[in-house]
PDB file of C-alpha atoms in Angstrom:
ATOM      1  CA  ARG A   1     133.839 124.862 115.723  1.00 51.00           C
ATOM      2  CA  SER A   2     135.999 121.917 114.679  1.00 50.00           C
ATOM      3  CA  PRO A   3     137.065 123.417 111.200  1.00 54.00           C
ATOM      4  CA  GLY A   4     138.361 126.492 112.996  1.00 52.00           C
ATOM      5  CA  LEU A   5     140.451 124.291 115.458  1.00 59.00           C
ATOM      6  CA  PHE A   6     141.774 122.169 112.488  1.00 62.00           C
ATOM      7  CA  PHE A   7     142.959 125.309 110.680  1.00 63.00           C
ATOM      8  CA  SER A   8     144.555 126.604 113.777  1.00 66.00           C
ATOM      9  CA  LEU A   9     146.549 123.342 114.313  1.00 71.00           C
ATOM     10  CA  ALA A  10     147.404 123.070 110.641  1.00 68.00           C
ATOM     11  CA  GLY A  11     148.875 126.665 110.708  1.00 67.00           C
ATOM     12  CA  PHE A  12     151.065 125.679 113.634  1.00 69.00           C
ATOM     13  CA  LEU A  13     152.214 122.516 112.094  1.00 73.00           C
ATOM     14  CA  LEU A  14     153.216 124.362 108.895  1.00 73.00           C
ATOM     15  CA  LEU A  15     156.020 126.176 110.875  1.00 72.00           C
ATOM     16  CA  PHE A  16     157.944 122.891 110.870  1.00 77.00           C
ATOM     17  CA  THR A  17     157.664 122.176 107.186  1.00 79.00           C
ATOM     18  CA  SER A  18     159.097 123.673 104.038  1.00 81.00           C
ATOM     19  CA  LEU A  19     155.858 125.707 103.793  1.00 80.00           C
ATOM     20  CA  TRP A  20     156.656 127.573 106.968  1.00 77.00           C
ATOM     21  CA  TYR A  21     156.359 130.878 105.045  1.00 73.00           C
ATOM     22  CA  LEU A  22     152.665 130.451 104.629  1.00 77.00           C
ATOM     23  CA  SER A  23     152.214 130.576 108.366  1.00 79.00           C
ATOM     24  CA  LEU A  24     154.480 133.720 108.452  1.00 83.00           C
ATOM     25  CA  LEU A  25     152.305 135.332 105.814  1.00 85.00           C
ATOM     26  CA  TYR A  26     149.177 134.564 107.764  1.00 80.00           C
ATOM     27  CA  LEU A  27     150.735 136.135 110.839  1.00 83.00           C
ATOM     28  CA  VAL A  28     151.300 139.297 108.872  1.00 86.00           C
ATOM     29  CA  TRP A  29     147.706 139.262 107.726  1.00 83.00           C
ATOM     30  CA  LEU A  30     146.567 138.674 111.319  1.00 83.00           C
ATOM     31  CA  PHE A  31     148.479 141.746 112.421  1.00 86.00           C
ATOM     32  CA  LEU A  32     146.917 143.923 109.628  1.00 87.00           C
ATOM     33  CA  ASP A  33     143.461 142.542 110.347  1.00 86.00           C
ATOM     34  CA  TRP A  34     143.710 142.717 114.069  1.00 87.00           C
ATOM     35  CA  ASP A  35     140.671 145.232 114.588  1.00 88.00           C
ATOM     36  CA  THR A  36     138.185 143.531 112.381  1.00 88.00           C
ATOM     37  CA  PRO A  37     136.503 141.647 115.358  1.00 87.00           C
ATOM     38  CA  GLN A  38     135.940 145.056 117.001  1.00 88.00           C
ATOM     39  CA  GLN A  39     134.309 146.509 113.850  1.00 86.00           C
ATOM     40  CA  GLY A  40     131.409 144.076 113.309  1.00 83.00           C
ATOM     41  CA  GLY A  41     133.583 141.288 111.909  1.00 83.00           C
ATOM     42  CA  ARG A  42     132.934 140.068 108.423  1.00 86.00           C
ATOM     43  CA  ARG A  43     130.753 137.363 106.910  1.00 89.00           C
ATOM     44  CA  TYR A  44     130.605 135.292 103.905  1.00 91.00           C
ATOM     45  CA  GLN A  45     127.124 134.285 102.991  1.00 92.00           C
ATOM     46  CA  TRP A  46     128.261 131.349 101.010  1.00 93.00           C
ATOM     47  CA  LEU A  47     129.938 129.822 104.081  1.00 92.00           C
ATOM     48  CA  ARG A  48     126.750 130.394 106.156  1.00 94.00           C
ATOM     49  CA  ASN A  49     124.877 128.501 103.457  1.00 95.00           C
ATOM     50  CA  TRP A  50     126.951 125.381 103.530  1.00 93.00           C
ATOM     51  CA  THR A  51     124.955 122.246 103.195  1.00 95.00           C
ATOM     52  CA  ALA A  52     126.835 120.864 106.109  1.00 94.00           C
ATOM     53  CA  TRP A  53     124.833 123.107 108.421  1.00 95.00           C
ATOM     54  CA  LYS A  54     121.578 121.636 107.267  1.00 96.00           C
ATOM     55  CA  HIS A  55     122.992 118.156 107.901  1.00 96.00           C
ATOM     56  CA  LEU A  56     124.077 119.277 111.408  1.00 94.00           C
ATOM     57  CA  SER A  57     120.446 120.615 112.025  1.00 96.00           C
ATOM     58  CA  ASP A  58     118.981 117.451 110.910  1.00 97.00           C
ATOM     59  CA  TYR A  59     121.199 115.355 113.301  1.00 96.00           C
ATOM     60  CA  PHE A  60     119.644 116.617 116.458  1.00 96.00           C
ATOM     61  CA  PRO A  61     117.237 117.869 114.918  1.00 97.00           C
ATOM     62  CA  LEU A  62     117.252 121.618 115.391  1.00 98.00           C
ATOM     63  CA  LYS A  63     114.151 123.782 115.053  1.00 97.00           C
ATOM     64  CA  LEU A  64     113.805 127.624 114.944  1.00 98.00           C
ATOM     65  CA  VAL A  65     110.432 128.957 116.057  1.00 98.00           C
ATOM     66  CA  LYS A  66     109.194 132.464 115.500  1.00 98.00           C
ATOM     67  CA  THR A  67     106.495 133.810 117.911  1.00 98.00           C
ATOM     68  CA  ALA A  68     106.358 137.401 116.571  1.00 97.00           C
ATOM     69  CA  GLU A  69     107.596 139.474 113.727  1.00 96.00           C
ATOM     70  CA  LEU A  70     110.878 141.330 114.027  1.00 98.00           C
ATOM     71  CA  PRO A  71     110.506 144.307 111.552  1.00 97.00           C
ATOM     72  CA  PRO A  72     113.803 145.315 109.845  1.00 97.00           C
ATOM     73  CA  ASP A  73     113.099 149.004 110.536  1.00 96.00           C
ATOM     74  CA  ARG A  74     114.709 148.832 113.977  1.00 97.00           C
ATOM     75  CA  ASN A  75     117.637 147.077 115.819  1.00 98.00           C
ATOM     76  CA  TYR A  76     117.468 144.248 118.298  1.00 98.00           C
ATOM     77  CA  VAL A  77     119.475 142.714 121.145  1.00 98.00           C
ATOM     78  CA  LEU A  78     118.666 139.001 121.475  1.00 98.00           C
ATOM     79  CA  GLY A  79     119.522 137.315 124.757  1.00 98.00           C
ATOM     80  CA  SER A  80     119.963 133.612 124.079  1.00 98.00           C
ATOM     81  CA  HIS A  81     119.503 131.006 126.859  1.00 98.00           C
ATOM     82  CA  PRO A  82     120.884 128.645 127.966  1.00 96.00           C
ATOM     83  CA  HIS A  83     124.603 128.390 127.102  1.00 94.00           C
ATOM     84  CA  GLY A  84     124.877 124.639 127.686  1.00 93.00           C
ATOM     85  CA  ILE A  85     128.238 123.146 126.942  1.00 92.00           C
ATOM     86  CA  ILE A  86     128.734 124.565 123.459  1.00 91.00           C
ATOM     87  CA  ALA A  87     125.627 126.688 122.692  1.00 93.00           C
ATOM     88  CA  VAL A  88     124.983 124.610 119.618  1.00 95.00           C
ATOM     89  CA  GLY A  89     121.401 125.867 119.286  1.00 96.00           C
ATOM     90  CA  THR A  90     122.523 129.527 119.273  1.00 97.00           C
ATOM     91  CA  VAL A  91     125.355 128.951 116.942  1.00 95.00           C
ATOM     92  CA  CYS A  92     123.616 126.815 114.383  1.00 96.00           C
ATOM     93  CA  ASN A  93     120.387 128.913 114.429  1.00 97.00           C
ATOM     94  CA  PHE A  94     122.063 132.499 114.251  1.00 97.00           C
ATOM     95  CA  ALA A  95     125.538 132.003 112.784  1.00 95.00           C
ATOM     96  CA  THR A  96     124.441 129.669 109.856  1.00 96.00           C
ATOM     97  CA  GLU A  97     121.487 129.109 107.655  1.00 97.00           C
ATOM     98  CA  GLY A  98     121.053 125.499 108.876  1.00 96.00           C
ATOM     99  CA  THR A  99     117.464 126.269 109.907  1.00 97.00           C
ATOM    100  CA  GLY A 100     116.855 129.052 107.434  1.00 97.00           C
ATOM    101  CA  LEU A 101     117.284 131.994 109.575  1.00 97.00           C
ATOM    102  CA  SER A 102     117.108 134.624 106.683  1.00 96.00           C
ATOM    103  CA  GLN A 103     113.864 133.127 105.593  1.00 97.00           C
ATOM    104  CA  VAL A 104     112.329 133.179 109.020  1.00 97.00           C
ATOM    105  CA  PHE A 105     113.504 136.714 109.721  1.00 98.00           C
ATOM    106  CA  PRO A 106     113.918 138.474 106.379  1.00 97.00           C
ATOM    107  CA  GLY A 107     115.718 141.846 106.257  1.00 96.00           C
ATOM    108  CA  LEU A 108     117.704 141.430 109.496  1.00 98.00           C
ATOM    109  CA  ARG A 109     121.462 140.971 109.654  1.00 96.00           C
ATOM    110  CA  PHE A 110     122.368 138.757 112.765  1.00 97.00           C
ATOM    111  CA  SER A 111     125.711 139.064 114.507  1.00 96.00           C
ATOM    112  CA  LEU A 112     126.430 136.370 117.011  1.00 96.00           C
ATOM    113  CA  ALA A 113     128.582 137.873 119.886  1.00 95.00           C
ATOM    114  CA  VAL A 114     131.389 135.467 121.127  1.00 92.00           C
ATOM    115  CA  LEU A 115     134.345 135.639 123.534  1.00 87.00           C
ATOM    116  CA  ASN A 116     137.012 138.053 122.403  1.00 84.00           C
ATOM    117  CA  CYS A 117     139.751 135.322 122.819  1.00 80.00           C
ATOM    118  CA  LEU A 118     138.042 133.085 120.189  1.00 82.00           C
ATOM    119  CA  LEU A 119     138.487 135.742 117.531  1.00 85.00           C
ATOM    120  CA  TYR A 120     142.239 136.106 117.965  1.00 79.00           C
ATOM    121  CA  LEU A 121     143.187 132.298 117.535  1.00 78.00           C
ATOM    122  CA  PRO A 122     144.952 131.969 114.184  1.00 76.00           C
ATOM    123  CA  GLY A 123     142.655 130.193 111.707  1.00 75.00           C
ATOM    124  CA  HIS A 124     139.899 129.785 114.143  1.00 77.00           C
ATOM    125  CA  ARG A 125     139.122 133.462 113.996  1.00 84.00           C
ATOM    126  CA  GLU A 126     138.518 133.408 110.193  1.00 84.00           C
ATOM    127  CA  TYR A 127     136.094 130.593 110.547  1.00 82.00           C
ATOM    128  CA  PHE A 128     134.009 132.443 113.235  1.00 88.00           C
ATOM    129  CA  LEU A 129     134.255 135.828 111.580  1.00 90.00           C
ATOM    130  CA  SER A 130     133.166 134.232 108.224  1.00 89.00           C
ATOM    131  CA  CYS A 131     130.016 133.014 110.020  1.00 90.00           C
ATOM    132  CA  GLY A 132     129.061 136.498 111.070  1.00 89.00           C
ATOM    133  CA  ALA A 133     130.454 136.514 114.587  1.00 93.00           C
ATOM    134  CA  CYS A 134     131.798 139.601 116.373  1.00 93.00           C
ATOM    135  CA  SER A 135     133.468 140.316 119.779  1.00 93.00           C
ATOM    136  CA  VAL A 136     131.110 140.384 122.788  1.00 93.00           C
ATOM    137  CA  ASN A 137     132.818 143.447 124.191  1.00 92.00           C
ATOM    138  CA  ARG A 138     131.276 146.914 124.344  1.00 93.00           C
ATOM    139  CA  GLN A 139     133.315 148.475 121.487  1.00 93.00           C
ATOM    140  CA  SER A 140     132.341 145.836 119.111  1.00 94.00           C
ATOM    141  CA  LEU A 141     128.615 145.736 119.948  1.00 96.00           C
ATOM    142  CA  ASP A 142     128.407 149.541 119.998  1.00 96.00           C
ATOM    143  CA  TYR A 143     129.934 149.557 116.592  1.00 95.00           C
ATOM    144  CA  VAL A 144     127.308 147.087 115.087  1.00 96.00           C
ATOM    145  CA  LEU A 145     124.246 148.813 116.626  1.00 97.00           C
ATOM    146  CA  SER A 146     125.464 152.344 115.576  1.00 95.00           C
ATOM    147  CA  GLN A 147     125.547 151.691 111.945  1.00 93.00           C
ATOM    148  CA  SER A 148     123.116 153.905 109.802  1.00 90.00           C
ATOM    149  CA  GLN A 149     121.420 150.773 108.257  1.00 93.00           C
ATOM    150  CA  LEU A 150     118.835 149.448 110.529  1.00 96.00           C
ATOM    151  CA  GLY A 151     117.923 145.776 110.856  1.00 97.00           C
ATOM    152  CA  ARG A 152     120.885 144.865 112.998  1.00 97.00           C
ATOM    153  CA  ALA A 153     120.355 142.037 115.450  1.00 98.00           C
ATOM    154  CA  VAL A 154     122.980 141.181 118.091  1.00 97.00           C
ATOM    155  CA  VAL A 155     122.812 137.821 119.552  1.00 98.00           C
ATOM    156  CA  ILE A 156     124.369 137.477 123.104  1.00 98.00           C
ATOM    157  CA  VAL A 157     124.521 134.242 125.175  1.00 97.00           C
ATOM    158  CA  VAL A 158     123.845 136.110 128.389  1.00 96.00           C
ATOM    159  CA  GLY A 159     124.708 133.398 130.855  1.00 92.00           C
ATOM    160  CA  GLY A 160     128.157 132.870 129.246  1.00 88.00           C
ATOM    161  CA  ALA A 161     130.591 130.134 130.352  1.00 79.00           C
ATOM    162  CA  ASN A 162     129.252 130.122 133.879  1.00 82.00           C
ATOM    163  CA  GLU A 163     126.080 128.427 132.686  1.00 88.00           C
ATOM    164  CA  ALA A 164     128.014 125.448 131.595  1.00 85.00           C
ATOM    165  CA  LEU A 165     128.312 124.506 135.302  1.00 83.00           C
ATOM    166  CA  TYR A 166     124.590 124.103 135.290  1.00 86.00           C
ATOM    167  CA  ALA A 167     124.164 122.377 131.922  1.00 89.00           C
ATOM    168  CA  VAL A 168     122.585 119.229 133.464  1.00 87.00           C
ATOM    169  CA  PRO A 169     120.079 117.308 131.405  1.00 90.00           C
ATOM    170  CA  GLY A 170     116.499 118.089 132.581  1.00 88.00           C
ATOM    171  CA  GLU A 171     117.498 121.207 134.590  1.00 90.00           C
ATOM    172  CA  HIS A 172     116.846 124.886 133.366  1.00 95.00           C
ATOM    173  CA  CYS A 173     119.080 127.116 135.610  1.00 94.00           C
ATOM    174  CA  LEU A 174     120.086 130.502 134.137  1.00 96.00           C
ATOM    175  CA  THR A 175     122.778 132.932 135.145  1.00 94.00           C
ATOM    176  CA  LEU A 176     120.810 136.165 134.662  1.00 97.00           C
ATOM    177  CA  ARG A 177     119.913 138.056 137.884  1.00 95.00           C
ATOM    178  CA  ASN A 178     123.085 140.123 137.784  1.00 95.00           C
ATOM    179  CA  ARG A 179     123.813 139.983 134.067  1.00 96.00           C
ATOM    180  CA  LYS A 180     122.589 143.516 132.872  1.00 97.00           C
ATOM    181  CA  GLY A 181     125.090 144.581 130.392  1.00 97.00           C
ATOM    182  CA  PHE A 182     123.030 143.540 127.489  1.00 98.00           C
ATOM    183  CA  VAL A 183     120.176 145.735 128.815  1.00 98.00           C
ATOM    184  CA  ARG A 184     122.534 148.701 129.029  1.00 98.00           C
ATOM    185  CA  LEU A 185     123.554 148.069 125.461  1.00 98.00           C
ATOM    186  CA  ALA A 186     119.978 147.937 124.340  1.00 98.00           C
ATOM    187  CA  LEU A 187     119.136 151.194 126.133  1.00 98.00           C
ATOM    188  CA  ARG A 188     122.116 153.048 124.667  1.00 98.00           C
ATOM    189  CA  HIS A 189     120.953 152.205 121.147  1.00 98.00           C
ATOM    190  CA  GLY A 190     117.228 152.073 121.598  1.00 97.00           C
ATOM    191  CA  ALA A 191     117.291 148.448 120.322  1.00 98.00           C
ATOM    192  CA  SER A 192     114.490 146.208 121.318  1.00 98.00           C
ATOM    193  CA  LEU A 193     115.200 143.416 123.693  1.00 98.00           C
ATOM    194  CA  VAL A 194     114.218 139.921 122.441  1.00 98.00           C
ATOM    195  CA  PRO A 195     114.300 136.737 124.757  1.00 98.00           C
ATOM    196  CA  VAL A 196     115.292 133.551 123.141  1.00 98.00           C
ATOM    197  CA  TYR A 197     115.295 130.033 124.715  1.00 98.00           C
ATOM    198  CA  SER A 198     116.672 126.739 123.327  1.00 98.00           C
ATOM    199  CA  PHE A 199     114.793 123.843 124.736  1.00 98.00           C
ATOM    200  CA  GLY A 200     116.958 120.680 124.760  1.00 97.00           C
ATOM    201  CA  GLU A 201     120.308 122.570 124.753  1.00 97.00           C
ATOM    202  CA  ASN A 202     121.163 121.011 128.085  1.00 95.00           C
ATOM    203  CA  ASP A 203     120.401 117.458 126.950  1.00 95.00           C
ATOM    204  CA  ILE A 204     123.027 116.924 124.243  1.00 95.00           C
ATOM    205  CA  PHE A 205     125.828 116.110 126.838  1.00 93.00           C
ATOM    206  CA  ARG A 206     126.040 114.397 130.147  1.00 90.00           C
ATOM    207  CA  VAL A 207     127.622 116.556 132.745  1.00 86.00           C
ATOM    208  CA  LYS A 208     129.226 115.808 136.061  1.00 81.00           C
ATOM    209  CA  ALA A 209     127.801 118.370 138.488  1.00 76.00           C
ATOM    210  CA  PHE A 210     129.603 119.244 141.670  1.00 76.00           C
ATOM    211  CA  ALA A 211     128.094 120.632 144.925  1.00 75.00           C
ATOM    212  CA  PRO A 212     128.271 124.350 145.178  1.00 75.00           C
ATOM    213  CA  ASP A 213     130.352 124.097 148.297  1.00 80.00           C
ATOM    214  CA  SER A 214     132.806 121.525 146.940  1.00 81.00           C
ATOM    215  CA  TRP A 215     136.461 122.247 146.100  1.00 77.00           C
ATOM    216  CA  GLN A 216     135.876 120.924 142.542  1.00 77.00           C
ATOM    217  CA  HIS A 217     133.160 123.728 142.036  1.00 74.00           C
ATOM    218  CA  LEU A 218     135.373 126.325 143.670  1.00 80.00           C
ATOM    219  CA  LEU A 219     138.237 125.304 141.221  1.00 80.00           C
ATOM    220  CA  GLN A 220     135.919 125.627 138.219  1.00 73.00           C
ATOM    221  CA  VAL A 221     134.736 129.036 139.232  1.00 74.00           C
ATOM    222  CA  THR A 222     138.229 130.265 139.845  1.00 81.00           C
ATOM    223  CA  ILE A 223     139.548 129.132 136.510  1.00 75.00           C
ATOM    224  CA  LYS A 224     136.515 130.722 134.891  1.00 73.00           C
ATOM    225  CA  LYS A 225     137.366 133.993 136.447  1.00 72.00           C
ATOM    226  CA  LEU A 226     140.941 133.823 135.303  1.00 73.00           C
ATOM    227  CA  LEU A 227     140.482 132.425 131.797  1.00 67.00           C
ATOM    228  CA  SER A 228     136.990 133.248 130.819  1.00 65.00           C
ATOM    229  CA  PHE A 229     135.997 129.610 130.184  1.00 68.00           C
ATOM    230  CA  CYS A 230     134.645 127.079 132.498  1.00 70.00           C
ATOM    231  CA  PRO A 231     136.277 123.537 132.698  1.00 74.00           C
ATOM    232  CA  CYS A 232     133.591 121.007 132.905  1.00 79.00           C
ATOM    233  CA  ILE A 233     133.508 117.263 132.946  1.00 80.00           C
ATOM    234  CA  PHE A 234     131.104 116.218 130.194  1.00 85.00           C
ATOM    235  CA  TRP A 235     130.629 113.360 127.713  1.00 87.00           C
ATOM    236  CA  GLY A 236     128.370 112.524 124.747  1.00 90.00           C
ATOM    237  CA  ARG A 237     128.436 109.654 122.403  1.00 90.00           C
ATOM    238  CA  GLY A 238     131.197 107.858 120.395  1.00 88.00           C
ATOM    239  CA  LEU A 239     131.888 108.495 116.780  1.00 82.00           C
ATOM    240  CA  PHE A 240     130.821 105.127 115.500  1.00 80.00           C
ATOM    241  CA  SER A 241     128.360 104.033 118.241  1.00 80.00           C
ATOM    242  CA  ALA A 242     125.624 105.862 120.068  1.00 77.00           C
ATOM    243  CA  LYS A 243     126.057 103.440 122.972  1.00 79.00           C
ATOM    244  CA  SER A 244     129.805 104.270 123.535  1.00 84.00           C
ATOM    245  CA  TRP A 245     131.222 107.330 125.425  1.00 85.00           C
ATOM    246  CA  GLY A 246     132.757 110.131 123.504  1.00 87.00           C
ATOM    247  CA  LEU A 247     132.747 113.897 122.807  1.00 85.00           C
ATOM    248  CA  LEU A 248     130.116 113.959 120.023  1.00 91.00           C
ATOM    249  CA  PRO A 249     126.836 115.480 121.208  1.00 93.00           C
ATOM    250  CA  LEU A 250     123.853 113.137 121.680  1.00 94.00           C
ATOM    251  CA  ALA A 251     121.095 113.391 119.157  1.00 94.00           C
ATOM    252  CA  ARG A 252     118.432 115.191 121.124  1.00 95.00           C
ATOM    253  CA  PRO A 253     115.809 117.673 119.672  1.00 97.00           C
ATOM    254  CA  ILE A 254     116.710 121.355 120.243  1.00 98.00           C
ATOM    255  CA  THR A 255     113.933 123.912 119.744  1.00 98.00           C
ATOM    256  CA  THR A 256     114.978 127.541 119.717  1.00 98.00           C
ATOM    257  CA  VAL A 257     112.031 129.785 120.352  1.00 98.00           C
ATOM    258  CA  VAL A 258     112.424 133.470 119.688  1.00 98.00           C
ATOM    259  CA  GLY A 259     110.138 135.618 121.707  1.00 98.00           C
ATOM    260  CA  ARG A 260     108.347 138.918 121.261  1.00 98.00           C
ATOM    261  CA  PRO A 261     110.372 142.079 121.138  1.00 98.00           C
ATOM    262  CA  ILE A 262     110.308 144.417 124.156  1.00 98.00           C
ATOM    263  CA  PRO A 263     110.474 148.123 122.983  1.00 98.00           C
ATOM    264  CA  VAL A 264     113.359 149.915 124.675  1.00 97.00           C
ATOM    265  CA  PRO A 265     113.829 153.865 124.483  1.00 97.00           C
ATOM    266  CA  GLN A 266     117.264 155.220 123.418  1.00 97.00           C
ATOM    267  CA  CYS A 267     119.080 156.559 126.567  1.00 96.00           C
ATOM    268  CA  PRO A 268     122.752 157.252 125.754  1.00 94.00           C
ATOM    269  CA  GLN A 269     123.442 157.250 129.498  1.00 95.00           C
ATOM    270  CA  PRO A 270     120.890 154.956 131.076  1.00 97.00           C
ATOM    271  CA  THR A 271     120.294 155.172 134.947  1.00 97.00           C
ATOM    272  CA  GLU A 272     120.337 152.095 137.200  1.00 97.00           C
ATOM    273  CA  GLU A 273     116.683 152.509 137.590  1.00 97.00           C
ATOM    274  CA  GLN A 274     116.085 152.265 133.860  1.00 98.00           C
ATOM    275  CA  VAL A 275     118.379 149.237 133.548  1.00 98.00           C
ATOM    276  CA  ASP A 276     116.704 147.411 136.403  1.00 98.00           C
ATOM    277  CA  HIS A 277     113.263 148.210 135.074  1.00 98.00           C
ATOM    278  CA  TYR A 278     113.993 146.731 131.627  1.00 98.00           C
ATOM    279  CA  HIS A 279     115.943 143.863 133.093  1.00 98.00           C
ATOM    280  CA  THR A 280     112.927 142.952 135.154  1.00 98.00           C
ATOM    281  CA  LEU A 281     110.647 143.113 132.190  1.00 98.00           C
ATOM    282  CA  TYR A 282     113.107 141.033 130.205  1.00 98.00           C
ATOM    283  CA  MET A 283     113.177 138.305 132.972  1.00 98.00           C
ATOM    284  CA  LYS A 284     109.404 138.154 133.099  1.00 98.00           C
ATOM    285  CA  ALA A 285     109.117 137.915 129.290  1.00 98.00           C
ATOM    286  CA  LEU A 286     111.619 135.054 129.227  1.00 98.00           C
ATOM    287  CA  GLU A 287     109.895 133.193 131.973  1.00 98.00           C
ATOM    288  CA  GLN A 288     106.566 133.627 130.071  1.00 98.00           C
ATOM    289  CA  LEU A 289     108.153 132.353 126.926  1.00 98.00           C
ATOM    290  CA  PHE A 290     109.389 129.329 128.763  1.00 98.00           C
ATOM    291  CA  GLU A 291     106.016 128.635 130.285  1.00 98.00           C
ATOM    292  CA  GLU A 292     104.226 128.999 127.035  1.00 98.00           C
ATOM    293  CA  HIS A 293     106.407 126.632 125.076  1.00 98.00           C
ATOM    294  CA  LYS A 294     107.772 124.007 127.589  1.00 97.00           C
ATOM    295  CA  GLU A 295     105.124 121.443 127.191  1.00 97.00           C
ATOM    296  CA  SER A 296     105.095 121.573 123.375  1.00 96.00           C
ATOM    297  CA  CYS A 297     108.860 121.005 123.576  1.00 96.00           C
ATOM    298  CA  GLY A 298     108.509 117.879 125.739  1.00 93.00           C
ATOM    299  CA  LEU A 299     108.869 119.074 129.153  1.00 96.00           C
ATOM    300  CA  PRO A 300     106.484 118.289 132.101  1.00 95.00           C
ATOM    301  CA  ALA A 301     104.081 120.973 133.163  1.00 95.00           C
ATOM    302  CA  SER A 302     105.790 121.114 136.597  1.00 95.00           C
ATOM    303  CA  THR A 303     109.124 122.276 135.171  1.00 95.00           C
ATOM    304  CA  ARG A 304     110.231 125.610 136.350  1.00 95.00           C
ATOM    305  CA  LEU A 305     112.868 128.023 135.134  1.00 96.00           C
ATOM    306  CA  THR A 306     115.342 129.106 137.756  1.00 95.00           C
ATOM    307  CA  PHE A 307     117.408 132.317 137.815  1.00 96.00           C
ATOM    308  CA  ILE A 308     120.628 132.753 139.809  1.00 90.00           C
TER     309      ILE A 308
END
């Protein structure tokens, strides 16, 4: 995400130089291109293929594990867990070719759904859109999954920013029990549901956790409701030394396991009973995926997945 932030800052600073007109031209382009995030975004494969993504994947290292085939003759809604602090496993595996996504799942076109506000920051939006991101709202996701060409795969970090509050190393707590919008989306389009879990996502930063009844936790939840992001106190390593504190993520292995698809019928107006049924099936499949792979990913056999 750093390149996007850099270009946003650079565009702002240009306003105070003799090249101010470049920023003005970009604002005109932003106005003309305003609806692109709601229409599936756009992607540049050459950017997704940057060698830098492979170096980033090697840093942790990142690993993408396929447990079943995802045939390109249908569409998919992938629920990715957990969010962690920055969802680095989800972003690197599904918005780049750092772990060879197109070779692992040939024929599929993945679209990472992100917060709408991230796709309207000048400069920053171009970076996200170029990696194949689209808005996480209903209009955008309906547009992607309603295309005539099959093989579309929408990736949604279901727990969202709220899960950053529980991104404590060694813990596996997911905000999922009342998150059912992704199931409704799958039912409206008859897209198969696919559970995804990134083991190690919560280990790349240290997080200051507050008690649920503390004023600090209440403040975090309130800000999250107002601004759609959750302010957390976290730290990693320094730029030049792994022993110093800083904002670089720690080099901890992240293994993203993609589960088996759950077939879903197409129901343009799904009932609550249908949504609850497939939501329950999804939760069971995700828990089974976690149990099957936790020990091979370095977790003790006693580790359990918690849903809130």
